mmCIF file of C-alpha atoms and ligand atoms in Angstrom:
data_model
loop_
_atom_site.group_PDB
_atom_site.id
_atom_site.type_symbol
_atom_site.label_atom_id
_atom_site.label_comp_id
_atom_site.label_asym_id
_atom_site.label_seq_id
_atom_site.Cartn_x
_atom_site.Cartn_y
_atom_site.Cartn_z
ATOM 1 C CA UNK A 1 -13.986 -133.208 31.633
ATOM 2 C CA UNK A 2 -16.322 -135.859 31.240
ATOM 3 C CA UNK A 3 -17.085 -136.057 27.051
ATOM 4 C CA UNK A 4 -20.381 -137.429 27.666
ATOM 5 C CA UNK A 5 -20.806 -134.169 29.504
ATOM 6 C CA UNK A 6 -19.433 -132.136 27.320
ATOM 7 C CA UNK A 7 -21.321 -133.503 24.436
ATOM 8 C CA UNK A 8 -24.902 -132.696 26.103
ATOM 9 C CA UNK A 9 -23.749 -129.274 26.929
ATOM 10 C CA UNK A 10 -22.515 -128.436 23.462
ATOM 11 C CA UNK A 11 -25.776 -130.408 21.552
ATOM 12 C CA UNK A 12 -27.400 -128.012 24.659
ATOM 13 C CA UNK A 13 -25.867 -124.650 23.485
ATOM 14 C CA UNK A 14 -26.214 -125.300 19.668
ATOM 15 C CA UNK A 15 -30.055 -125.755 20.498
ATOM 16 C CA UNK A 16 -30.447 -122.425 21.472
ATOM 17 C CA UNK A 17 -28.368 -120.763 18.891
ATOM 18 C CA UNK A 18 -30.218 -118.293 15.900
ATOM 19 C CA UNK A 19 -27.863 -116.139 15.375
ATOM 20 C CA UNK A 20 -24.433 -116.887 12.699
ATOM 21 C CA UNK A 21 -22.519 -114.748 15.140
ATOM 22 C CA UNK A 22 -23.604 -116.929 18.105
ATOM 23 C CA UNK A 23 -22.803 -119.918 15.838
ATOM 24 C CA UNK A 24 -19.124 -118.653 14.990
ATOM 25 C CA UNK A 25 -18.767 -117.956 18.897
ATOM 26 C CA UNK A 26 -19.794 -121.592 19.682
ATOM 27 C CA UNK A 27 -17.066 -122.801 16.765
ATOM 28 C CA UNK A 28 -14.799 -121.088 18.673
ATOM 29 C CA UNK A 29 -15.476 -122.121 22.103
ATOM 30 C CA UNK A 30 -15.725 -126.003 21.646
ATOM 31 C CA UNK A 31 -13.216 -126.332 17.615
ATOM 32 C CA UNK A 32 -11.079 -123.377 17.933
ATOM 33 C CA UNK A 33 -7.769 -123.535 18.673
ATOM 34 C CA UNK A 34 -7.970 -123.099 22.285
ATOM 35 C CA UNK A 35 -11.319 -124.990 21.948
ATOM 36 C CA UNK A 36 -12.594 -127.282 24.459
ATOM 37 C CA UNK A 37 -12.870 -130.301 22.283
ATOM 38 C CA UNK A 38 -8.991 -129.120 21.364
ATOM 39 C CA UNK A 39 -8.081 -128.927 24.327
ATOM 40 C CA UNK A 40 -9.730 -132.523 24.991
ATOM 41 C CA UNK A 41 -7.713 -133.922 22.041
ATOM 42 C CA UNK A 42 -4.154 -132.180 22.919
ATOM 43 C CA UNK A 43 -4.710 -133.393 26.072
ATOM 44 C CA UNK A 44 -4.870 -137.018 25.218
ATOM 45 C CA UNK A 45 -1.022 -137.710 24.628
ATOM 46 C CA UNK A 46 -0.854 -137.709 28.671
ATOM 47 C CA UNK A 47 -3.138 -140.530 29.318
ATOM 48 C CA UNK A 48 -1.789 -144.168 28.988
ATOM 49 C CA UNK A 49 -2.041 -145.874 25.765
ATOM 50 C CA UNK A 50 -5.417 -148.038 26.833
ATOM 51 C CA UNK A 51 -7.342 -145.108 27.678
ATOM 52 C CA UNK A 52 -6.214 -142.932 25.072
ATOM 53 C CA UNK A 53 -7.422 -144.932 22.430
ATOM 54 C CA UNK A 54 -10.731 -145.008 24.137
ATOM 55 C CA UNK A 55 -11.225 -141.329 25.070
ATOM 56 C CA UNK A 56 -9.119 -140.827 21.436
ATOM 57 C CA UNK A 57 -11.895 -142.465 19.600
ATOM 58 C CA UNK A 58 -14.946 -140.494 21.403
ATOM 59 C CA UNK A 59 -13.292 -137.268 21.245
ATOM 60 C CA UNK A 60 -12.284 -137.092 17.730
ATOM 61 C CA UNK A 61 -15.911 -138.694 17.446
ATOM 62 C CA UNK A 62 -17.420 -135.694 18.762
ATOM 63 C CA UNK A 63 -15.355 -133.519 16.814
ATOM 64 C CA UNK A 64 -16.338 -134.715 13.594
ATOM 65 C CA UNK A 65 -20.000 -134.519 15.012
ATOM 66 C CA UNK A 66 -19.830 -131.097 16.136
ATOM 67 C CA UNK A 67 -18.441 -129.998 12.824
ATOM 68 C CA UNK A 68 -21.633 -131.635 11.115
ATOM 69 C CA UNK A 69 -24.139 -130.012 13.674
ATOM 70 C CA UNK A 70 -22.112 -126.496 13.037
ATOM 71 C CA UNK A 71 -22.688 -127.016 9.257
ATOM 72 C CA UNK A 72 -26.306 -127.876 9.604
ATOM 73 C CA UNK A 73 -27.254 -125.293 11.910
ATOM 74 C CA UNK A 74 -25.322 -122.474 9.659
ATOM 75 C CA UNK A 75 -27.646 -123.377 6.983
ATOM 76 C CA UNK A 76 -30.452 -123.721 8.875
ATOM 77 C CA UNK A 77 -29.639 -119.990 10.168
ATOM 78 C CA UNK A 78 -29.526 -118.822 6.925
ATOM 79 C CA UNK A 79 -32.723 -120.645 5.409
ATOM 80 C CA UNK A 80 -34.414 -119.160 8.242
ATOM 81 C CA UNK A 81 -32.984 -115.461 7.470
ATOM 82 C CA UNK A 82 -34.129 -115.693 4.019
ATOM 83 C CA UNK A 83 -37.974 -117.006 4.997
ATOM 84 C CA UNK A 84 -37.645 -113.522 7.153
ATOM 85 C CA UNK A 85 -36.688 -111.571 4.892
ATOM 86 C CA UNK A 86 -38.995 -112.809 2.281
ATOM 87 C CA UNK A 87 -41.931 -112.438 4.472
ATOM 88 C CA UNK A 88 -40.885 -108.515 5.032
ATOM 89 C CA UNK A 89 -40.786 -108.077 1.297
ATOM 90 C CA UNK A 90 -43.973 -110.165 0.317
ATOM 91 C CA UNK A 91 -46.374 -107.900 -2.028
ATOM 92 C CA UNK A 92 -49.786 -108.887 -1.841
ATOM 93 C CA UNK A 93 -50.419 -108.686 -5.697
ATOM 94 C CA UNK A 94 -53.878 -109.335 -5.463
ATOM 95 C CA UNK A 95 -54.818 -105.543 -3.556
ATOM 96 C CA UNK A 96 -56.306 -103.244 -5.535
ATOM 97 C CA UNK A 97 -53.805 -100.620 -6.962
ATOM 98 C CA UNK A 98 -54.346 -96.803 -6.339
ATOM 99 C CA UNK A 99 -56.507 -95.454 -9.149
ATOM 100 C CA UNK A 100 -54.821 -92.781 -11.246
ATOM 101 C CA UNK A 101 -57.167 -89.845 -12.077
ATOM 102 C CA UNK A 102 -57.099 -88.716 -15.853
ATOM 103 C CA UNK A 103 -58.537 -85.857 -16.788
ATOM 104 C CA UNK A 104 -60.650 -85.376 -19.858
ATOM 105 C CA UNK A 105 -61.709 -82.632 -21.880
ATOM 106 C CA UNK A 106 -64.883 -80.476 -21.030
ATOM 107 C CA UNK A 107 -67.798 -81.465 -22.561
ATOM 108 C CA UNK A 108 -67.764 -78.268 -25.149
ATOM 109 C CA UNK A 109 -64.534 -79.019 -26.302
ATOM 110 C CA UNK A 110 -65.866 -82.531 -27.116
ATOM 111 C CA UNK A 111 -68.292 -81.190 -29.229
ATOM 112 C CA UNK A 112 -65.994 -78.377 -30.475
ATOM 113 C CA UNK A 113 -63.937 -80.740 -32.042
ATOM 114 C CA UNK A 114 -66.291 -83.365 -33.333
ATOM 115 C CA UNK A 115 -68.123 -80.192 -35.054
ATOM 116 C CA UNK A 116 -64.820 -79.581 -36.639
ATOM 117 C CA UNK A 117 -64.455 -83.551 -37.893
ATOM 118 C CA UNK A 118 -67.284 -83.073 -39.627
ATOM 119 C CA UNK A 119 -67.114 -79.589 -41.447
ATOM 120 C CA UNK A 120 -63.158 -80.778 -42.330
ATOM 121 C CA UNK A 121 -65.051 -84.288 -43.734
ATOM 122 C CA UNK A 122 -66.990 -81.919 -46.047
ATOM 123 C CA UNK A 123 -63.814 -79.824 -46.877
ATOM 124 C CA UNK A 124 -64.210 -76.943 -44.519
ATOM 125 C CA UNK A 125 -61.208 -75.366 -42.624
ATOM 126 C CA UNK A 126 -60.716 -74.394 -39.080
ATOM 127 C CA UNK A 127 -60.162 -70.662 -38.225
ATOM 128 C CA UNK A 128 -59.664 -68.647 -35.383
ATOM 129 C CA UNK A 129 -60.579 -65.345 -34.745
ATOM 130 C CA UNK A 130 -60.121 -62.546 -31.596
ATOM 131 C CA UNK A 131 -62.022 -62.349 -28.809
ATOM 132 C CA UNK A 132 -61.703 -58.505 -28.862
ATOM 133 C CA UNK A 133 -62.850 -56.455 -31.603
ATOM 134 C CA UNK A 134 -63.904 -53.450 -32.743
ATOM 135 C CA UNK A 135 -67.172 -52.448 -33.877
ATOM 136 C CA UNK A 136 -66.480 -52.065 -37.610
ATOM 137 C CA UNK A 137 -65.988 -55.570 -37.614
ATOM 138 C CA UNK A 138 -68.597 -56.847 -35.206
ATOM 139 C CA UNK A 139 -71.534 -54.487 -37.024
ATOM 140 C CA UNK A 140 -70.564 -52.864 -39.663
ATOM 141 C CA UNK A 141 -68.904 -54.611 -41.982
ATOM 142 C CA UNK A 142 -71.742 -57.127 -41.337
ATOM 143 C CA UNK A 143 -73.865 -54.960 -43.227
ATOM 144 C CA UNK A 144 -74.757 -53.652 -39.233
ATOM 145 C CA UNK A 145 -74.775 -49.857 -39.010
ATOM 146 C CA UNK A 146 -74.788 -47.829 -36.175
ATOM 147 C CA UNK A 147 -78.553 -46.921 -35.884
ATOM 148 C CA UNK A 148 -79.892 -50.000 -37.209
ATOM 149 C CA UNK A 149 -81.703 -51.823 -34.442
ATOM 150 C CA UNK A 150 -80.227 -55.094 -35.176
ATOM 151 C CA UNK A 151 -77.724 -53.546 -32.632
ATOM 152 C CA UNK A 152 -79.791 -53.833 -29.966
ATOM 153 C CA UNK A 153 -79.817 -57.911 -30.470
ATOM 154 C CA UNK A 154 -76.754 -57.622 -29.085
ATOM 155 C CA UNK A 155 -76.315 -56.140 -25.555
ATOM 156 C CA UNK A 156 -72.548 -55.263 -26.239
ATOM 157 C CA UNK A 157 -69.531 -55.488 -23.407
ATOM 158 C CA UNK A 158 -67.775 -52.038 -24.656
ATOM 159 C CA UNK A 159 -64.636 -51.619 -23.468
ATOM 160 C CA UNK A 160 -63.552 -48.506 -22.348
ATOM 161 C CA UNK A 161 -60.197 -47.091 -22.941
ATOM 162 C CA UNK A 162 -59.457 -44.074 -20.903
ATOM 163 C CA UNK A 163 -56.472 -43.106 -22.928
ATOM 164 C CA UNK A 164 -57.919 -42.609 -25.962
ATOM 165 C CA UNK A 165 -61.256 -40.327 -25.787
ATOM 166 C CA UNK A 166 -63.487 -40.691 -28.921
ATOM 167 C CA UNK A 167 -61.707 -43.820 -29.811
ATOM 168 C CA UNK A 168 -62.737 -45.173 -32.954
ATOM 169 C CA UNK A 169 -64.047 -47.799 -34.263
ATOM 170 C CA UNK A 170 -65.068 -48.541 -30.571
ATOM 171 C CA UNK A 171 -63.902 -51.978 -28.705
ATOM 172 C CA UNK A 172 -65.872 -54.588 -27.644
ATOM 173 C CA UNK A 173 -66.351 -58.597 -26.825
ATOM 174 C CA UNK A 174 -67.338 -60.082 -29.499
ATOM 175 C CA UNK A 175 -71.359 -60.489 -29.492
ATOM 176 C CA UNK A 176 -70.767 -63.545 -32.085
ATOM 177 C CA UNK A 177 -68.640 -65.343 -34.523
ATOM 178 C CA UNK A 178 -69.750 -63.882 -37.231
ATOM 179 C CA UNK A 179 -66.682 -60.714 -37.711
ATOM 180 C CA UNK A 180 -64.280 -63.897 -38.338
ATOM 181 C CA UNK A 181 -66.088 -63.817 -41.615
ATOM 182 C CA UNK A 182 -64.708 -60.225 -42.621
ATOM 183 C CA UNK A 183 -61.108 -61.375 -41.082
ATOM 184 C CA UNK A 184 -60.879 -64.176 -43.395
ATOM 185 C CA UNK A 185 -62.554 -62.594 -46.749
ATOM 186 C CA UNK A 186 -60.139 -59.569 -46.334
ATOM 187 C CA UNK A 187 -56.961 -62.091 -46.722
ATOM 188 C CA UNK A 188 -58.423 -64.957 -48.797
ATOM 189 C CA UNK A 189 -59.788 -64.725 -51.847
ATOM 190 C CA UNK A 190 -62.889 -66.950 -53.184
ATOM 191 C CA UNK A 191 -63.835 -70.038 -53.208
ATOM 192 C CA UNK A 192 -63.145 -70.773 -49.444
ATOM 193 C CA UNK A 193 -65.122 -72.792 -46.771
ATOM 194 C CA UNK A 194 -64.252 -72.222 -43.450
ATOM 195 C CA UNK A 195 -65.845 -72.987 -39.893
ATOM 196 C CA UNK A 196 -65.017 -71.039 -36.570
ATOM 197 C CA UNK A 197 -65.647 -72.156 -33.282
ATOM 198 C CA UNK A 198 -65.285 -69.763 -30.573
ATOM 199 C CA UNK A 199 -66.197 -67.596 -27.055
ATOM 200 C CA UNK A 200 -68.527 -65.089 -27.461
ATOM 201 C CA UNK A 201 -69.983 -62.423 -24.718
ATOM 202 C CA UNK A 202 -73.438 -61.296 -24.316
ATOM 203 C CA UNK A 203 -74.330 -58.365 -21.550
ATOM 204 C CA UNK A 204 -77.692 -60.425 -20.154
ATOM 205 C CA UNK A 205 -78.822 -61.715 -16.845
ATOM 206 C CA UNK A 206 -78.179 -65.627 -16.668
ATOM 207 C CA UNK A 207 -80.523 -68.170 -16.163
ATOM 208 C CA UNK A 208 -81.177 -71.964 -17.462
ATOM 209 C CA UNK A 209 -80.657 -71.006 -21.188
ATOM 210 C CA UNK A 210 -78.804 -67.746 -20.827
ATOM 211 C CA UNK A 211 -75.069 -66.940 -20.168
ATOM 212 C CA UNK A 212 -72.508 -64.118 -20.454
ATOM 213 C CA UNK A 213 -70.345 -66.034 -22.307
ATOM 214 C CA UNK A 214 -70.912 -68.680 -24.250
ATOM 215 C CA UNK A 215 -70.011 -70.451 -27.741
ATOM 216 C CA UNK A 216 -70.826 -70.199 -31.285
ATOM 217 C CA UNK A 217 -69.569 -71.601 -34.713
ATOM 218 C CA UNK A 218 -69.494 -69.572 -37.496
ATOM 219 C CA UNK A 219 -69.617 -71.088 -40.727
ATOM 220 C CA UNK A 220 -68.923 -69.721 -44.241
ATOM 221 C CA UNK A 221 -69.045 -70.798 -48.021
ATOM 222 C CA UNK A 222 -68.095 -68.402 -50.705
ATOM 223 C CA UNK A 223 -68.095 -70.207 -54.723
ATOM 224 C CA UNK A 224 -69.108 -69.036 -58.035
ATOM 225 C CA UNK A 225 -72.483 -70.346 -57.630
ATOM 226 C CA UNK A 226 -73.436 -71.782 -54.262
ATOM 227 C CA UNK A 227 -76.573 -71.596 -53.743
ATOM 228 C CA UNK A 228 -79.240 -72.684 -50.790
ATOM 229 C CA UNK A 229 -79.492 -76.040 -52.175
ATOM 230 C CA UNK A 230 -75.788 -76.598 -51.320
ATOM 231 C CA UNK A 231 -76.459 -74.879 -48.001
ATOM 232 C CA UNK A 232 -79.136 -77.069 -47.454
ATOM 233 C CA UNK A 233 -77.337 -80.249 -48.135
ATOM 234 C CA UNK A 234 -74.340 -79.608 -46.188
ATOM 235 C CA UNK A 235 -76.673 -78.665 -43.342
ATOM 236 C CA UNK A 236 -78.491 -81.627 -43.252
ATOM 237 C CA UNK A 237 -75.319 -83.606 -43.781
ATOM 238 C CA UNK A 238 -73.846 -82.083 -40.595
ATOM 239 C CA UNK A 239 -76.606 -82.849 -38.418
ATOM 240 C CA UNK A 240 -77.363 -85.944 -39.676
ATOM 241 C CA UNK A 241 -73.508 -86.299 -38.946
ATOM 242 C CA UNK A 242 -74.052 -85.359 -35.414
ATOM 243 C CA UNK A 243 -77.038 -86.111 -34.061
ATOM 244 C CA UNK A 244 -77.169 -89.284 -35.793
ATOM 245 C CA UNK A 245 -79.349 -90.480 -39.744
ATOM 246 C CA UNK A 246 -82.965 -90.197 -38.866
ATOM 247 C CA UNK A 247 -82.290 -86.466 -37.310
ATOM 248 C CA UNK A 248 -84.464 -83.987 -39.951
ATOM 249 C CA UNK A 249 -83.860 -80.542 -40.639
ATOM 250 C CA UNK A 250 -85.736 -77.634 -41.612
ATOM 251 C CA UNK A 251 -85.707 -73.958 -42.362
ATOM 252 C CA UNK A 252 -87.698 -70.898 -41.948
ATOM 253 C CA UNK A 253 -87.522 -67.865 -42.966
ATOM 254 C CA UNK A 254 -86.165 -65.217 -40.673
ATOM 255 C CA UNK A 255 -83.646 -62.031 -40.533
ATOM 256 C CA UNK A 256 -80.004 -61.390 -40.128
ATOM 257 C CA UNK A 257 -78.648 -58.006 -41.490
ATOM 258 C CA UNK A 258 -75.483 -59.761 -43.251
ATOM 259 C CA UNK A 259 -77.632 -62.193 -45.073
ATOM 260 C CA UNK A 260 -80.217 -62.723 -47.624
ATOM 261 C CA UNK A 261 -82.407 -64.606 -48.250
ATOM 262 C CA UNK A 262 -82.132 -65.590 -43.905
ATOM 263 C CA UNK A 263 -82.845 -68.716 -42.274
ATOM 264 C CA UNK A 264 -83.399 -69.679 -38.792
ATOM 265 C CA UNK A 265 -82.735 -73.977 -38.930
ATOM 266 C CA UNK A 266 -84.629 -76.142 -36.925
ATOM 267 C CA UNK A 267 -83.856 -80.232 -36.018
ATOM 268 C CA UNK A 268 -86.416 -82.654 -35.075
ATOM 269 C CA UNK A 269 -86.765 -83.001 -31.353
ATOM 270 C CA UNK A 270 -84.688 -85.705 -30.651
ATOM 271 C CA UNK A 271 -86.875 -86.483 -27.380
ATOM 272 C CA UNK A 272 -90.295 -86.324 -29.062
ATOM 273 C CA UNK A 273 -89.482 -87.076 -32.304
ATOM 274 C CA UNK A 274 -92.028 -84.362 -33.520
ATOM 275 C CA UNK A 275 -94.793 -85.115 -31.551
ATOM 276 C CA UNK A 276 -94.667 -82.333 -29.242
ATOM 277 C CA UNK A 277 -92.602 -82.418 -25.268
ATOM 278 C CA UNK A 278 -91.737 -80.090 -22.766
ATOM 279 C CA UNK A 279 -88.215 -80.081 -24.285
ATOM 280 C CA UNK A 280 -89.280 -78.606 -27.865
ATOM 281 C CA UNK A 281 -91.973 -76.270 -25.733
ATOM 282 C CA UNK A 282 -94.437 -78.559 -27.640
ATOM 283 C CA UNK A 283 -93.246 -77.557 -31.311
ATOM 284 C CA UNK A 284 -91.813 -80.991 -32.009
ATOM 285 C CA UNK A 285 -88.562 -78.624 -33.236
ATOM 286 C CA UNK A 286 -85.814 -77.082 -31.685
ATOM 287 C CA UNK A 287 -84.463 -73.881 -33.090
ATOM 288 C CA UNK A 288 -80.678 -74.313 -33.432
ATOM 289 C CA UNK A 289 -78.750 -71.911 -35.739
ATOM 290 C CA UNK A 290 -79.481 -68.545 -37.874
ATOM 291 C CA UNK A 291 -78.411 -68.769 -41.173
ATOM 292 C CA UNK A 292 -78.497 -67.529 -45.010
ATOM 293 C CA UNK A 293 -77.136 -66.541 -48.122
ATOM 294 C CA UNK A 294 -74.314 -64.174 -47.550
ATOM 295 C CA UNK A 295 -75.942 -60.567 -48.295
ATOM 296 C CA UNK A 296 -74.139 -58.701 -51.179
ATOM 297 C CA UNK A 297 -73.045 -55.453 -48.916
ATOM 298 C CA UNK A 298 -70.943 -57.772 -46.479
ATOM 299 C CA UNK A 299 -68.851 -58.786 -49.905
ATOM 300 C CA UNK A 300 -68.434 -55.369 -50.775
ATOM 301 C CA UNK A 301 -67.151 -54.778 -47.367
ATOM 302 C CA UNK A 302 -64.687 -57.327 -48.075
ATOM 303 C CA UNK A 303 -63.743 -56.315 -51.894
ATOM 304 C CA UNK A 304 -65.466 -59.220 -53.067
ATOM 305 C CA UNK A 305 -67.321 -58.632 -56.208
ATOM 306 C CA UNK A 306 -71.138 -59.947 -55.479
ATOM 307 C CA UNK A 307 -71.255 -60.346 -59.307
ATOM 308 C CA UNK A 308 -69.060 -63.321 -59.328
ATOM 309 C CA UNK A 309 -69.202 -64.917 -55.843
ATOM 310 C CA UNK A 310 -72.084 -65.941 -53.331
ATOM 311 C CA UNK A 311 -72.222 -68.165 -50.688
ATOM 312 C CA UNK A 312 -73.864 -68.980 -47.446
ATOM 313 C CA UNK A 313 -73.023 -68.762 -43.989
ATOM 314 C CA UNK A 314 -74.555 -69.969 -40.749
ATOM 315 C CA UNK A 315 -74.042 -69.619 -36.850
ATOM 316 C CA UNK A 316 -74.941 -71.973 -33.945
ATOM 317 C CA UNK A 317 -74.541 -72.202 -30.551
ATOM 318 C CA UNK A 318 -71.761 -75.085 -29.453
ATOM 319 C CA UNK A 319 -73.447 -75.041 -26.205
ATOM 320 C CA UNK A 320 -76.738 -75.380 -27.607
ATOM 321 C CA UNK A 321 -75.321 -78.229 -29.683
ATOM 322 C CA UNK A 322 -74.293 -80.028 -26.559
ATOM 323 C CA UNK A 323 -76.790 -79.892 -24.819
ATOM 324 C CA UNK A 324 -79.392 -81.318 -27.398
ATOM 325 C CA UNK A 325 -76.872 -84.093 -27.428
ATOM 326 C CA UNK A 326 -76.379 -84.799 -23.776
ATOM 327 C CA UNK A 327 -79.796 -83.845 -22.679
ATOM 328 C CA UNK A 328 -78.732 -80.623 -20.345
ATOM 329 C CA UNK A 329 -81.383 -78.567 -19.550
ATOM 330 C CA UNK A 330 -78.866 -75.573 -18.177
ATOM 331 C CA UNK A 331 -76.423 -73.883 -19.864
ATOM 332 C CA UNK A 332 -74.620 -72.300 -16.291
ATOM 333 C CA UNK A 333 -73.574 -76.153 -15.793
ATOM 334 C CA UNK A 334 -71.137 -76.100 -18.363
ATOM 335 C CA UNK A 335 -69.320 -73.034 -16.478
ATOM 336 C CA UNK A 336 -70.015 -74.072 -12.740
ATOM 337 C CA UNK A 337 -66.394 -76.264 -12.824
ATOM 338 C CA UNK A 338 -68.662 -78.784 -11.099
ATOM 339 C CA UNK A 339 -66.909 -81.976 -11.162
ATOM 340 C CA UNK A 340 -70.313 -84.317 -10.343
ATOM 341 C CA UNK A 341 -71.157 -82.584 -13.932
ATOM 342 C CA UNK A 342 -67.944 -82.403 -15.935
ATOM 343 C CA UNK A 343 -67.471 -86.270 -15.028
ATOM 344 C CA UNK A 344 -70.254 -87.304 -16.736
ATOM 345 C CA UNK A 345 -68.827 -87.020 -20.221
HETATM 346 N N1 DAH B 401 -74.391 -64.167 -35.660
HETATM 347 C C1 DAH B 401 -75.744 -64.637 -35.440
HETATM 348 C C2 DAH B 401 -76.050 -64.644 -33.953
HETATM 349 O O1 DAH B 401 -75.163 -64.502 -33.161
HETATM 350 C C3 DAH B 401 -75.890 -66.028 -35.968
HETATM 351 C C4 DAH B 401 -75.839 -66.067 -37.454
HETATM 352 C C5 DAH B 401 -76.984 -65.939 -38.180
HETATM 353 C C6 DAH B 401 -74.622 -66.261 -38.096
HETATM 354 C C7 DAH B 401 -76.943 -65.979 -39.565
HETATM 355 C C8 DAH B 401 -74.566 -66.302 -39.477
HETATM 356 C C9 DAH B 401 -75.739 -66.169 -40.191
HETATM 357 O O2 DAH B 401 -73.438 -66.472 -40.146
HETATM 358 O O3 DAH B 401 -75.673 -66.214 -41.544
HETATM 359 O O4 DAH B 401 -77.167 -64.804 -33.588
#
């Protein structure tokens, strides 16, 4: 064959080539061993000396060129694999990633717990106390009894327990924080301080301010002689605390069966600053937790000797709490589970 020929058909074929397996197939045809270059060259000791020096010289020519091209075009094949690959895996890094949603807690266990930094700041512990109990210690070891009409401030959630007719003392949700008082006085003795956030279940119809269930912190000091001057201080410490330093505070007089004197404590609309809004009902005041000096039958109850110990105690509402500092004007959002709410905070 003609090598001028053959060397356009081969430069030809490697043209087209992309593949390495094509390549190796091409090796084969034109260098391997039954090649048609090596063919060429074996053939060569036939011709006469003058041409075989001629043809010897372009064949062995286009052998060592074809081995270049091979080796150029195998790396060319393989540069080109890699760009292709590399464009399959490129990661646009500048996409924004998939946000991860994190959860929070609700908005009353945020205040829950910052009540608690504070009352632990002023040496207070945290207690718990059931959700069930029985009446003894939701009325009358709270000084409480059966027909005094205090009851009746608390529309009670009895429950019934077939089994036992004329079950007594009765069962019921607790209507406040205050029995974890009697819990804790009838296994510690005096001087304690101790604060106790928790549920509590009223039987009313719901509306902005009202709910079935809502929460409360009950707060207790028992010393040798405490007195409503400590109260007072540790009061205005804690709101001052938590609503922030120019909040005031403020008591009146009122009435709770477990204490005495009793105090209902107002803050300083936070909105009005006193003046008078829509949010205070135009007293320039918000009522926010019943209080007073712990009254000397609920010791007795306990086996503390009135004598020797007194102390204070108050209870608020956590929800009420919240939503003087968030600005909520209805309680029923705090249960709805609404997320367009509970994001908020
Ligand atoms: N237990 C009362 C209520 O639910 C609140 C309360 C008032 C608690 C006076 C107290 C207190 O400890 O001294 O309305």
């Amino acid at each position: 064959m003609d090598i001028k020929n053959l060397k356009k058909q081969a430069q030809k074929e490697l043209n087209l080539l992309v593949k390495i397996d094509d390549l190796k197939e091409f090796e084969k045809k034109y260098l391997g061993k039954k090649g048609k270059v090596t063919e060429l060259l074996k053939s060569l000791k036939n011709l006469p000396q003058k041409e075989r020096r001629l043809i010897g010289k372009e064949a062995n020519e286009l052998r060592d060129k074809l081995m270049l091209a091979i080796k150029a075009k195998k790396e060319e094949i393989k540069r080109n694999e890699i760009e292709e690959k590399e464009k399959q895996e490129w990661i646009d890094i500048t996409v924004p990633a998939k946000k991860i949603e994190k959860g929070h807690l609700h908005p009353l266990t945020q205040v829950a717990e910052k009540v608690e930094e504070i009352f632990m700041s002023l040496g207070f512990s945290v207690i718990e106390g059931p959700e069930i109990e029985n009446e003894w210690y939701n009325f009358d070891a709270l000084n409480i009894p059966k027909d005094h009409p205090a009851r009746d401030l608390w529309d009670t959630f009895w429950i019934k327990e077939p089994s036992t007719k004329n079950q007594e003392p009765k069962l019921l949700l607790r209507t406040h924080t205050s029995p974890v008082q009697i819990h804790y006085m009838e296994k510690h003795k005096p001087p304690l301080r101790i604060i106790s956030p928790g549920r509590i279940y009223r039987y009313e119809a719901t509306d902005a301010s009202h709910e079935i269930n809502f929460y409360q912190v009950e707060g207790l000091m028992i010393d040798k002689d405490t007195s409503v001057a400590n109260f007072y201080f540790i009061m205005e410490e804690f709101f001052k605390s938590f609503f922030g330093k120019e909040t005031k505070i403020r008591l009146r007089p009122s009435f709770f069966p477990f204490t005495e004197p009793s105090f209902e404590i107002d803050v300083l609309c936070s909105i009005c600053k006193g003046k008078g809004c829509s949010v205070c009902s135009q007293r320039g005041w918000i009522e926010i937790a019943g209080a007073g000096m712990v009254h000397p039958n609920v010791l007795k109850a306990v086996k503390i000797n009135p004598k020797n110990w007194q102390g204070f105690a108050f209870g608020m509402g956590l929800d009420r709490l919240a939503m003087m500092k968030y600005k909520i004007n209805d309680i029923r959002l705090f249960y709805s589970s609404d997320l367009r709410f509970l994001k908020q905070f």
